Amino acid sequence: MHVPNPFPYQGSKRNIANQILRYFPDKTKKLIEPFAGSAAISLASSFFSKSDSFLINDLNEPLINLWDKIINYPNEIISEYHDIWFNQLGREEEYYYEIREKFNNTHQPEHLLFLFAKCVKASVRYNEKGEFNQSPDKRRLGRNPKLSMTIF
């Protein structure tokens, strides 16, 4: 079975989550995922009913803020991502850099979600100032929100 995931993330354990879960007990009260990233283990554990609750953590604060919005305000993040994604059409590369600059100034979760969906190889990169600096993947538009409504 395919476990839904709201965004691509290089280094994600998504592809090996099933193998990792084999070492888990049948049921736990709380799963703590300290280096969450894409939270692949928490998502798979939830999908296969391995845990009752989850605590995800990551040093990347904007990433955790994105998770907070996905979990607690899913309709809001869906709407915001929808607007961002459709606004790129016809000027994709220029718009990507605009969103990247906005993210670096504000750390808004909806901007980060778009950058994850659109950056080269889903490879998150920050410069020495802590600014997101990965380039756009010019071969694709990112995840179409009309096709992704069920991921949340």
Coordinates of C-alpha atoms in Angstrom, one line a residue:
M1 CA 0.0 0.0 0.0
H2 CA 1.1 3.5 -0.8
V3 CA 1.4 5.8 2.3
P4 CA 0.3 9.4 1.4
N5 CA 3.0 12.0 1.8
P6 CA 2.3 15.8 1.5
F7 CA 5.7 16.8 0.0
P8 CA 8.9 15.3 -1.4
Y9 CA 12.0 15.5 0.7
Q10 CA 15.4 14.3 -0.2
G11 CA 16.7 11.7 2.3
S12 CA 13.2 10.8 3.3
K13 CA 12.7 7.3 4.8
R14 CA 9.5 7.0 2.9
N15 CA 10.8 4.2 0.6
I16 CA 12.1 2.1 3.5
A17 CA 9.5 2.9 6.1
N18 CA 7.9 -0.5 5.8
Q19 CA 11.2 -2.2 6.5
I20 CA 11.8 0.0 9.5
L21 CA 8.3 -0.6 10.9
R22 CA 9.1 -4.4 11.0
Y23 CA 11.2 -3.6 14.0
F24 CA 8.5 -1.7 15.8
P25 CA 6.1 -3.3 18.4
D26 CA 2.7 -4.1 17.1
K27 CA 1.2 -1.1 19.0
T28 CA 2.7 1.8 20.9
K29 CA 1.1 4.7 22.7
K30 CA 3.4 7.4 21.3
L31 CA 6.0 7.4 18.5
I32 CA 8.7 10.0 18.8
E33 CA 10.4 10.9 15.5
P34 CA 13.3 13.2 16.5
F35 CA 14.6 14.0 13.0
A36 CA 11.3 14.1 11.3
G37 CA 12.0 15.7 7.9
S38 CA 9.1 14.3 5.9
A39 CA 7.8 12.4 8.9
A40 CA 7.8 9.3 6.8
I41 CA 8.0 7.0 9.8
S42 CA 5.2 8.7 11.7
L43 CA 3.0 8.7 8.6
A44 CA 3.7 5.0 7.9
S45 CA 3.1 4.1 11.5
S46 CA -0.2 6.0 11.5
F47 CA -1.2 4.5 8.2
F48 CA -0.6 0.9 9.5
S49 CA -2.0 1.7 13.0
K50 CA 1.3 1.1 14.8
S51 CA 0.9 4.0 17.2
D52 CA -1.8 6.0 18.9
S53 CA -0.1 9.3 18.9
F54 CA 3.0 11.0 17.5
L55 CA 5.6 13.6 18.4
I56 CA 7.6 14.9 15.4
N57 CA 10.6 17.1 15.9
D58 CA 13.3 18.6 13.6
L59 CA 15.9 21.3 13.9
N60 CA 14.4 23.0 10.8
E61 CA 11.8 25.3 12.5
P62 CA 10.1 26.4 9.2
L63 CA 9.7 22.6 8.4
I64 CA 8.0 22.0 11.8
N65 CA 5.8 25.0 11.3
L66 CA 4.8 23.5 7.9
W67 CA 3.9 20.3 9.7
D68 CA 1.9 22.2 12.3
K69 CA -0.1 23.8 9.6
I70 CA -0.7 20.6 7.7
I71 CA -1.8 18.8 10.9
N72 CA -3.8 21.6 12.5
Y73 CA -5.0 23.8 9.6
P74 CA -5.2 21.5 6.5
N75 CA -7.8 23.4 4.6
E76 CA -5.9 26.6 5.1
I77 CA -2.6 25.2 3.7
I78 CA -4.4 23.5 0.9
S79 CA -6.0 26.8 -0.2
E80 CA -2.8 28.7 0.2
Y81 CA -0.8 26.2 -1.8
H82 CA -3.5 26.1 -4.5
D83 CA -3.3 29.9 -5.0
I84 CA 0.6 29.8 -5.1
W85 CA 0.7 26.9 -7.5
F86 CA -1.8 28.4 -10.0
N87 CA -0.2 31.8 -9.8
Q88 CA 3.1 30.4 -11.2
L89 CA 1.6 29.3 -14.5
G90 CA 3.1 31.1 -17.4
R91 CA 6.1 32.5 -15.5
E92 CA 7.2 29.5 -13.5
E93 CA 10.9 30.2 -12.9
E94 CA 10.5 33.9 -12.1
Y95 CA 7.7 33.1 -9.7
Y96 CA 9.7 30.4 -8.0
Y97 CA 12.4 32.9 -7.1
E98 CA 9.8 35.3 -5.9
I99 CA 8.3 32.7 -3.6
R100 CA 11.8 31.7 -2.4
E101 CA 12.6 35.3 -1.5
K102 CA 9.2 35.6 0.3
F103 CA 10.0 32.5 2.2
N104 CA 13.5 33.7 3.2
N105 CA 12.0 36.9 4.5
T106 CA 8.9 35.4 6.3
H107 CA 9.3 31.6 6.7
Q108 CA 5.7 31.1 5.8
P109 CA 4.8 27.4 5.6
E110 CA 2.8 27.7 2.4
H111 CA 5.9 29.1 0.7
L112 CA 8.1 26.3 2.0
L113 CA 5.5 23.7 0.8
F114 CA 5.7 25.2 -2.7
L115 CA 9.5 25.2 -2.7
F116 CA 9.6 21.6 -1.6
A117 CA 7.3 20.6 -4.4
K118 CA 9.3 22.5 -7.0
C119 CA 13.0 22.6 -6.1
V120 CA 15.6 20.5 -7.9
K121 CA 15.5 16.8 -6.8
A122 CA 13.4 17.7 -3.7
S123 CA 16.8 18.7 -2.3
V124 CA 16.5 21.2 0.5
R125 CA 19.5 23.5 0.6
Y126 CA 20.2 26.5 2.8
N127 CA 23.1 29.0 2.6
E128 CA 25.3 30.1 5.5
K129 CA 22.8 32.8 6.3
G130 CA 20.1 30.2 6.7
E131 CA 18.3 31.2 3.5
F132 CA 16.7 28.6 1.3
N133 CA 18.8 28.7 -1.9
Q134 CA 17.9 25.7 -4.0
S135 CA 17.0 26.3 -7.7
P136 CA 13.7 25.3 -9.3
D137 CA 13.4 22.1 -11.2
K138 CA 12.6 23.5 -14.7
R139 CA 11.2 20.2 -15.9
R140 CA 8.1 20.2 -13.7
L141 CA 5.6 22.4 -12.1
G142 CA 5.5 20.8 -8.7
R143 CA 2.5 18.8 -7.3
N144 CA -0.7 20.0 -8.9
P145 CA -3.1 20.9 -6.0
K146 CA -6.1 19.5 -7.9
L147 CA -4.4 16.1 -7.8
S148 CA -3.2 16.4 -4.2
M149 CA -6.3 17.2 -2.2
T150 CA -6.4 13.8 -0.6
I151 CA -2.8 13.9 0.8
F152 CA -4.0 15.8 3.8

